[in-house]
XYZ file of N, CA, C and O in Angstrom:
644
model
N 11.093 -5.126 -15.535
C 11.113 -6.351 -14.758
C 9.683 -6.676 -14.347
O 8.997 -5.843 -13.781
N 9.178 -7.866 -14.639
C 7.815 -8.222 -14.261
C 7.649 -8.206 -12.748
O 8.554 -8.587 -12.014
N 6.446 -7.788 -12.320
C 6.194 -7.676 -10.888
C 6.443 -8.991 -10.170
O 6.944 -9.010 -9.056
N 6.140 -10.125 -10.790
C 6.252 -11.411 -10.117
C 7.686 -11.744 -9.711
O 7.900 -12.571 -8.833
N 8.668 -11.106 -10.332
C 10.054 -11.390 -9.978
C 10.619 -10.406 -8.961
O 11.750 -10.568 -8.529
N 9.845 -9.420 -8.595
C 10.299 -8.425 -7.630
C 10.034 -8.887 -6.212
O 8.973 -9.432 -5.914
N 10.979 -8.649 -5.340
C 10.781 -8.900 -3.917
C 10.437 -7.559 -3.272
O 11.313 -6.868 -2.750
N 9.163 -7.175 -3.367
C 8.678 -5.905 -2.829
C 7.905 -6.199 -1.557
O 6.965 -6.993 -1.563
N 8.308 -5.566 -0.468
C 7.594 -5.752 0.795
C 7.427 -4.402 1.483
O 8.073 -3.418 1.119
N 6.553 -4.389 2.473
C 6.305 -3.193 3.274
C 6.588 -3.525 4.725
O 6.381 -4.653 5.170
N 7.059 -2.510 5.442
C 7.210 -2.626 6.889
C 6.984 -1.242 7.478
O 7.087 -0.232 6.761
N 6.658 -1.174 8.758
C 6.472 0.153 9.365
C 7.738 1.005 9.202
O 8.863 0.489 9.214
N 7.542 2.297 9.041
C 8.666 3.222 8.901
C 9.495 3.200 10.181
O 8.957 3.322 11.284
N 10.789 3.032 10.027
C 11.738 3.112 11.139
C 12.471 4.445 11.041
O 12.644 4.994 9.938
N 12.893 4.969 12.176
C 13.602 6.254 12.163
C 14.803 6.224 11.231
O 15.114 7.222 10.575
N 15.477 5.105 11.132
C 16.629 4.990 10.248
C 16.287 5.130 8.774
O 17.167 5.416 7.958
N 14.999 4.944 8.412
C 14.577 5.087 7.015
C 14.557 6.542 6.572
O 14.624 6.838 5.375
N 14.451 7.444 7.538
C 14.282 8.857 7.188
C 15.464 9.411 6.416
O 15.292 10.260 5.537
N 16.654 8.945 6.708
C 17.833 9.405 5.954
C 17.683 9.080 4.466
O 17.951 9.919 3.606
N 17.218 7.879 4.183
C 17.018 7.478 2.780
C 15.880 8.266 2.155
O 15.996 8.731 1.012
N 14.779 8.446 2.892
C 13.661 9.233 2.368
C 14.126 10.651 2.028
O 13.761 11.203 0.986
N 14.919 11.237 2.911
C 15.424 12.592 2.677
C 16.308 12.614 1.430
O 16.180 13.520 0.591
N 17.170 11.629 1.282
C 18.024 11.551 0.091
C 17.173 11.456 -1.171
O 17.478 12.101 -2.185
N 16.114 10.649 -1.141
C 15.228 10.522 -2.305
C 14.650 11.879 -2.692
O 14.489 12.177 -3.877
N 14.347 12.692 -1.688
C 13.704 13.977 -1.938
C 14.672 15.041 -2.473
O 14.268 16.150 -2.790
N 15.922 14.715 -2.618
C 16.890 15.675 -3.157
C 17.019 15.556 -4.672
O 17.775 16.291 -5.298
N 16.296 14.646 -5.277
C 16.346 14.393 -6.717
C 15.425 15.370 -7.443
O 14.200 15.313 -7.300
N 15.999 16.272 -8.218
C 15.231 17.308 -8.901
C 14.164 16.767 -9.838
O 13.051 17.307 -9.890
N 14.469 15.730 -10.586
C 13.475 15.160 -11.505
C 12.309 14.539 -10.734
O 11.150 14.679 -11.116
N 12.616 13.862 -9.645
C 11.559 13.268 -8.824
C 10.693 14.359 -8.201
O 9.460 14.224 -8.128
N 11.309 15.429 -7.742
C 10.549 16.547 -7.184
C 9.598 17.128 -8.222
O 8.440 17.416 -7.933
N 10.091 17.307 -9.443
C 9.264 17.858 -10.525
C 8.046 16.958 -10.756
O 6.923 17.440 -10.857
N 8.277 15.654 -10.833
C 7.166 14.730 -11.056
C 6.187 14.750 -9.890
O 4.978 14.735 -10.086
N 6.694 14.743 -8.669
C 5.823 14.741 -7.489
C 5.010 16.032 -7.424
O 3.859 16.031 -7.015
N 5.617 17.129 -7.810
C 4.986 18.453 -7.926
C 4.591 19.071 -6.588
O 4.957 20.195 -6.304
N 3.854 18.361 -5.772
C 3.345 18.909 -4.516
C 4.269 18.473 -3.389
O 4.076 17.434 -2.766
N 5.282 19.270 -3.168
C 6.358 18.941 -2.250
C 6.508 20.040 -1.201
O 5.901 21.108 -1.322
N 7.334 19.811 -0.193
C 7.586 20.895 0.776
C 8.214 22.101 0.077
O 8.879 21.945 -0.961
N 8.046 23.289 0.646
C 8.621 24.490 0.034
C 10.137 24.389 -0.174
O 10.656 24.835 -1.189
N 10.834 23.806 0.776
C 12.287 23.658 0.656
C 12.656 22.207 0.992
O 12.899 21.880 2.151
N 12.695 21.336 -0.014
C 12.988 19.923 0.231
C 14.367 19.669 0.847
O 14.610 18.601 1.393
N 15.250 20.657 0.790
C 16.588 20.478 1.364
C 16.649 20.864 2.846
O 17.698 20.723 3.473
N 15.533 21.324 3.408
C 15.479 21.729 4.817
C 15.279 20.483 5.683
O 14.159 20.005 5.880
N 16.375 19.957 6.195
C 16.322 18.709 6.955
C 15.525 18.862 8.244
O 14.809 17.942 8.656
N 15.626 20.012 8.889
C 14.881 20.229 10.132
C 13.377 20.151 9.884
O 12.636 19.503 10.634
N 12.904 20.793 8.825
C 11.470 20.749 8.482
C 11.055 19.334 8.091
O 9.966 18.866 8.456
N 11.910 18.644 7.348
C 11.644 17.261 6.954
C 11.466 16.374 8.188
O 10.501 15.617 8.295
N 12.415 16.470 9.124
C 12.341 15.656 10.340
C 11.102 16.002 11.168
O 10.440 15.108 11.718
N 10.757 17.281 11.248
C 9.573 17.698 12.003
C 8.309 17.125 11.352
O 7.395 16.655 12.050
N 8.254 17.147 10.030
C 7.111 16.599 9.302
C 6.945 15.106 9.606
O 5.854 14.640 9.941
N 8.038 14.354 9.505
C 7.961 12.916 9.760
C 7.692 12.606 11.228
O 7.002 11.629 11.551
N 8.170 13.423 12.129
C 7.875 13.238 13.555
C 6.375 13.360 13.785
O 5.776 12.550 14.504
N 5.758 14.367 13.153
C 4.306 14.541 13.272
C 3.560 13.347 12.672
O 2.616 12.823 13.269
N 3.974 12.910 11.480
C 3.313 11.774 10.834
C 3.378 10.521 11.692
O 2.377 9.826 11.879
N 4.564 10.219 12.182
C 4.753 8.980 12.933
C 4.065 9.015 14.301
O 3.782 7.958 14.870
N 3.769 10.205 14.809
C 3.077 10.326 16.090
C 1.555 10.331 15.931
O 0.828 10.220 16.911
N 1.073 10.430 14.705
C -0.359 10.532 14.427
C -0.941 9.125 14.238
O -0.616 8.442 13.260
N -1.805 8.721 15.142
C -2.392 7.375 15.093
C -3.281 7.149 13.873
O -3.587 6.002 13.547
N -3.715 8.228 13.212
C -4.576 8.059 12.043
C -3.774 7.856 10.762
O -4.339 7.519 9.728
N -2.480 8.064 10.812
C -1.618 7.893 9.640
C -1.069 6.469 9.631
O -0.593 5.972 10.643
N -1.157 5.835 8.473
C -0.521 4.534 8.272
C 0.643 4.792 7.323
O 0.434 5.169 6.168
N 1.861 4.636 7.808
C 3.057 4.911 7.000
C 3.929 3.668 6.948
O 4.285 3.115 7.985
N 4.269 3.265 5.733
C 5.053 2.057 5.539
C 6.256 2.352 4.633
O 6.173 3.147 3.697
N 7.346 1.675 4.942
C 8.542 1.748 4.111
C 8.446 0.669 3.043
O 8.074 -0.472 3.332
N 8.788 1.037 1.815
C 8.824 0.091 0.703
C 10.240 -0.466 0.634
O 11.210 0.292 0.517
N 10.348 -1.786 0.699
C 11.644 -2.457 0.653
C 11.669 -3.348 -0.585
O 10.747 -4.139 -0.814
N 12.723 -3.203 -1.388
C 12.896 -4.017 -2.584
C 14.242 -4.709 -2.492
O 15.273 -4.045 -2.378
N 14.197 -6.012 -2.513
C 15.420 -6.813 -2.420
C 16.309 -6.358 -1.265
O 17.521 -6.246 -1.397
N 15.678 -6.030 -0.136
C 16.408 -5.662 1.072
C 16.785 -4.204 1.199
O 17.316 -3.798 2.227
N 16.509 -3.385 0.183
C 16.865 -1.965 0.232
C 15.624 -1.088 0.246
O 14.622 -1.402 -0.398
N 15.709 0.038 0.951
C 14.598 0.985 1.014
C 14.446 1.665 -0.351
O 15.384 2.264 -0.872
N 13.233 1.535 -0.917
C 12.954 2.103 -2.234
C 11.937 3.232 -2.178
O 11.629 3.828 -3.202
N 11.417 3.526 -0.986
C 10.444 4.598 -0.870
C 9.512 4.372 0.290
O 9.811 3.604 1.207
N 8.367 5.045 0.222
C 7.364 4.903 1.271
C 5.974 5.075 0.687
O 5.808 5.633 -0.399
N 4.996 4.577 1.412
C 3.591 4.730 1.046
C 2.829 4.952 2.345
O 3.169 4.378 3.382
N 1.824 5.832 2.282
C 1.092 6.171 3.501
C -0.340 6.555 3.163
O -0.665 6.886 2.016
N -1.183 6.518 4.177
C -2.549 7.030 4.058
C -2.792 7.982 5.224
O -2.198 7.844 6.298
N -3.667 8.947 4.993
C -3.941 9.988 5.982
C -5.312 10.581 5.701
O -5.872 10.389 4.612
N -5.855 11.281 6.672
C -7.148 11.948 6.515
C -6.934 13.393 6.090
O -6.080 14.095 6.651
N -7.707 13.794 5.067
C -7.645 15.186 4.617
C -9.050 15.651 4.254
O -9.670 15.093 3.345
N -9.519 16.629 5.001
C -10.819 17.239 4.734
C -11.932 16.199 4.627
O -12.773 16.253 3.732
N -11.895 15.199 5.507
C -12.942 14.195 5.553
C -12.752 13.009 4.638
O -13.574 12.088 4.642
N -11.711 13.027 3.826
C -11.435 11.905 2.925
C -10.150 11.206 3.352
O -9.251 11.829 3.910
N -10.062 9.928 3.056
C -8.832 9.164 3.288
C -8.042 9.202 1.993
O -8.552 8.863 0.920
N -6.782 9.637 2.075
C -5.946 9.779 0.892
C -4.670 8.963 1.034
O -4.238 8.656 2.138
N -4.088 8.656 -0.106
C -2.799 7.970 -0.121
C -1.738 8.901 -0.670
O -2.024 9.860 -1.384
N -0.523 8.592 -0.301
C 0.638 9.270 -0.854
C 1.751 8.243 -0.939
O 1.765 7.275 -0.172
N 2.629 8.413 -1.882
C 3.775 7.508 -1.974
C 4.919 8.221 -2.671
O 4.727 9.201 -3.395
N 6.108 7.720 -2.415
C 7.316 8.235 -3.050
C 8.184 7.034 -3.380
O 8.496 6.232 -2.500
N 8.533 6.919 -4.638
C 9.389 5.830 -5.100
C 10.695 6.450 -5.580
O 10.687 7.391 -6.383
N 11.801 5.925 -5.095
C 13.109 6.390 -5.540
C 13.184 6.304 -7.067
O 12.746 5.316 -7.666
N 13.717 7.338 -7.708
C 13.756 7.370 -9.172
C 14.490 6.166 -9.751
O 14.150 5.689 -10.832
N 15.474 5.633 -9.046
C 16.181 4.447 -9.536
C 15.259 3.238 -9.658
O 15.595 2.268 -10.334
N 14.106 3.289 -9.001
C 13.160 2.170 -9.023
C 11.989 2.399 -9.987
O 11.135 1.534 -10.121
N 11.950 3.531 -10.651
C 10.851 3.826 -11.566
C 10.837 2.847 -12.737
O 11.883 2.383 -13.191
N 9.634 2.573 -13.226
C 9.482 1.787 -14.438
C 9.694 0.297 -14.271
O 9.806 -0.423 -15.271
N 9.729 -0.178 -13.038
C 9.978 -1.606 -12.796
C 8.803 -2.300 -12.119
O 8.922 -3.437 -11.707
N 7.682 -1.605 -11.958
C 6.516 -2.197 -11.320
C 6.542 -2.121 -9.809
O 5.657 -2.664 -9.135
N 7.532 -1.450 -9.255
C 7.681 -1.383 -7.802
C 6.559 -0.559 -7.165
O 5.983 -0.962 -6.151
N 6.231 0.573 -7.749
C 5.148 1.393 -7.214
C 3.825 0.644 -7.238
O 3.078 0.661 -6.246
N 3.542 -0.013 -8.346
C 2.304 -0.783 -8.463
C 2.256 -1.894 -7.416
O 1.250 -2.080 -6.727
N 3.348 -2.630 -7.273
C 3.394 -3.726 -6.298
C 3.282 -3.201 -4.875
O 2.567 -3.778 -4.046
N 3.982 -2.112 -4.570
C 3.939 -1.560 -3.209
C 2.541 -1.070 -2.863
O 2.049 -1.320 -1.754
N 1.890 -0.374 -3.795
C 0.541 0.112 -3.520
C -0.417 -1.064 -3.358
O -1.282 -1.047 -2.479
N -0.277 -2.112 -4.152
C -1.130 -3.297 -4.006
C -0.990 -3.897 -2.612
O -1.991 -4.242 -1.965
N 0.229 -3.992 -2.117
C 0.445 -4.533 -0.778
C -0.135 -3.599 0.287
O -0.702 -4.036 1.279
N 0.013 -2.290 0.055
C -0.524 -1.321 1.006
C -2.042 -1.413 1.086
O -2.626 -1.318 2.173
N -2.695 -1.614 -0.043
C -4.151 -1.690 -0.063
C -4.672 -2.897 0.706
O -5.834 -2.916 1.121
N -3.833 -3.877 0.928
C -4.211 -5.037 1.743
C -4.277 -4.680 3.228
O -4.973 -5.344 3.992
N -3.543 -3.647 3.640
C -3.544 -3.268 5.061
C -4.324 -1.990 5.343
O -4.611 -1.704 6.500
N -4.672 -1.230 4.307
C -5.481 -0.014 4.462
C -6.885 -0.338 3.965
O -7.131 -0.369 2.759
N -7.819 -0.602 4.903
C -9.144 -1.062 4.502
C -10.117 0.037 4.085
O -11.175 -0.258 3.542
N -9.783 1.297 4.334
C -10.727 2.385 4.088
C -11.058 2.497 2.604
O -10.175 2.533 1.759
N -12.344 2.549 2.337
C -12.839 2.828 0.998
C -14.027 3.775 1.166
O -14.790 3.605 2.088
N -14.199 4.759 0.356
C -13.297 5.047 -0.743
C -11.963 5.591 -0.242
O -11.859 6.147 0.850
N -10.974 5.424 -1.091
C -9.618 5.900 -0.830
C -9.234 6.762 -2.029
O -9.465 6.366 -3.179
N -8.682 7.928 -1.756
C -8.375 8.881 -2.819
C -6.871 9.023 -3.033
O -6.085 8.858 -2.102
N -6.525 9.351 -4.256
C -5.154 9.684 -4.605
C -5.170 10.884 -5.531
O -6.082 11.038 -6.342
N -4.174 11.728 -5.398
C -4.048 12.914 -6.250
C -2.673 12.882 -6.898
O -1.706 12.447 -6.280
N -2.616 13.388 -8.109
C -1.339 13.440 -8.802
C -1.357 14.554 -9.834
O -2.427 14.930 -10.328
N -0.184 15.065 -10.136
C -0.085 16.024 -11.227
C -0.609 15.344 -12.494
O -0.370 14.155 -12.724
N -1.333 16.097 -13.295
C -1.957 15.533 -14.494
C -0.930 14.959 -15.464
O -1.224 14.033 -16.213
N 0.289 15.484 -15.433
C 1.320 14.994 -16.357
C 2.223 13.927 -15.736
O 3.194 13.499 -16.355
N 1.899 13.448 -14.526
C 2.697 12.411 -13.883
C 2.139 11.049 -14.301
O 1.400 10.393 -13.566
N 2.504 10.628 -15.504
C 1.948 9.409 -16.076
C 2.286 8.169 -15.258
O 1.485 7.241 -15.170
N 3.469 8.151 -14.635
C 3.849 7.004 -13.813
C 2.930 6.838 -12.625
O 2.467 5.731 -12.326
N 2.632 7.923 -11.941
C 1.755 7.861 -10.776
C 0.332 7.499 -11.175
O -0.340 6.718 -10.489
N -0.128 8.058 -12.279
C -1.464 7.716 -12.781
C -1.535 6.214 -13.050
O -2.496 5.544 -12.672
N -0.509 5.670 -13.687
C -0.458 4.245 -14.011
C -0.448 3.379 -12.744
O -1.139 2.364 -12.662
N 0.336 3.773 -11.735
C 0.395 3.017 -10.474
C -1.001 2.909 -9.863
O -1.434 1.825 -9.451
N -1.714 4.034 -9.798
C -3.047 4.000 -9.194
C -4.036 3.235 -10.068
O -4.819 2.418 -9.567
N -4.009 3.482 -11.376
C -4.934 2.778 -12.277
C -4.706 1.269 -12.227
O -5.674 0.490 -12.224
N -3.462 0.848 -12.161
C -3.157 -0.582 -12.074
C -3.712 -1.207 -10.796
O -3.845 -2.429 -10.720
N -4.010 -0.385 -9.812
C -4.556 -0.866 -8.542
C -6.043 -0.577 -8.387
O -6.581 -0.643 -7.281
N -6.706 -0.246 -9.487
C -8.152 -0.097 -9.476
C -8.687 1.292 -9.205
O -9.904 1.491 -9.151
N -7.818 2.282 -9.028
C -8.280 3.651 -8.840
C -8.842 4.161 -10.164
O -8.293 3.883 -11.234
N -9.928 4.923 -10.067
C -10.549 5.496 -11.256
C -10.597 7.011 -11.142
O -10.766 7.559 -10.045
N -10.474 7.665 -12.269
C -10.519 9.119 -12.321
C -11.906 9.597 -11.921
O -12.911 9.135 -12.472
N -11.947 10.517 -10.942
C -13.233 11.068 -10.501
C -13.274 12.590 -10.576
O -14.320 13.188 -10.338
N -12.145 13.210 -10.887
C -12.172 14.659 -10.976
C -10.826 15.258 -11.315
O -9.811 14.561 -11.385
N -10.879 16.549 -11.559
C -9.674 17.322 -11.812
C -9.699 18.532 -10.901
O -10.756 18.975 -10.468
N -8.516 19.049 -10.645
C -8.389 20.190 -9.756
C -7.172 20.987 -10.227
O -6.452 20.569 -11.137
N -6.945 22.106 -9.605
C -5.720 22.872 -9.814
C -5.136 23.161 -8.452
O -5.862 23.384 -7.489
N -3.829 23.115 -8.379
C -3.178 23.400 -7.115
C -1.802 23.978 -7.355
O -1.224 23.820 -8.440
N -1.290 24.638 -6.329
C 0.028 25.238 -6.452
C 1.095 24.185 -6.216
O 1.141 23.540 -5.171
N 1.947 24.011 -7.206
C 3.068 23.080 -7.117
C 4.289 23.845 -6.624
O 4.815 24.704 -7.341
N 4.725 23.520 -5.409
C 5.916 24.187 -4.893
C 7.153 23.778 -5.681
O 8.046 24.593 -5.893
N 7.188 22.534 -6.155
C 8.349 22.069 -6.917
C 8.474 22.778 -8.261
O 9.577 22.970 -8.771
N 7.344 23.162 -8.826
C 7.346 23.821 -10.143
C 7.114 25.326 -10.035
O 7.194 26.039 -11.038
N 6.763 25.778 -8.835
C 6.525 27.186 -8.566
C 5.436 27.784 -9.464
O 5.561 28.900 -9.964
N 4.357 27.003 -9.637
C 3.228 27.480 -10.426
C 2.004 26.614 -10.156
O 2.123 25.498 -9.637
N 0.831 27.129 -10.502
C -0.387 26.334 -10.424
C -0.373 25.330 -11.560
O -0.004 25.665 -12.688
N -0.776 24.097 -11.237
C -0.817 23.048 -12.251
C -2.122 22.275 -12.138
O -2.818 22.330 -11.119
N -2.425 21.541 -13.199
C -3.586 20.665 -13.180
C -3.237 19.381 -12.448
O -2.128 18.863 -12.578
N -4.190 18.902 -11.667
C -4.008 17.629 -10.984
C -5.247 16.769 -11.200
O -6.319 17.277 -11.489
N -5.041 15.476 -11.076
C -6.132 14.522 -11.194
C -6.464 13.967 -9.827
O -5.582 13.785 -8.986
N -7.752 13.676 -9.624
C -8.224 13.051 -8.401
C -8.741 11.670 -8.792
O -9.610 11.546 -9.672
N -8.178 10.636 -8.160
C -8.591 9.274 -8.432
C -9.148 8.658 -7.154
O -8.786 9.064 -6.051
N -10.048 7.666 -7.322
C -10.683 7.055 -6.159
C -10.751 5.548 -6.355
O -11.023 5.046 -7.444
N -10.551 4.856 -5.237
C -10.727 3.404 -5.180
C -11.919 3.138 -4.279
O -11.929 3.539 -3.115
N -12.945 2.498 -4.829
C -14.157 2.178 -4.034
C -14.058 0.802 -3.423
O -13.334 -0.048 -3.844
């Protein structure tokens, strides 16, 4: 579906969105693609504690992705080791429709920090495409432990100037 026909919008994360976010995180294929996930994605208490911390942190910008009135994921920015980074999660049912690209484009309108970094598993072609479509360029490679895959994997570091 072309991006121009999608009704993709962002709004601040509401507590009621967390149930949907948690449901999204129960998808094994999505976890594999995301790679860098919590140790136990089915631990609702840890999930809620994580989101409570995020939503209480004034330096985090967290937005819910809404497509045609339904929650399709989230996108956020945060500080890590002196750099501003992005993260996002798109429900697998929304993959391949331009939703991630559109949501990140809208997010970049409200997150002014540059440079802005994104990291992804080297084999997560969808995530690489979402960032590249929004002007992020490859600036490095790294290795990290993927809890979802239970092994060290290659990751890419992309930057938007």
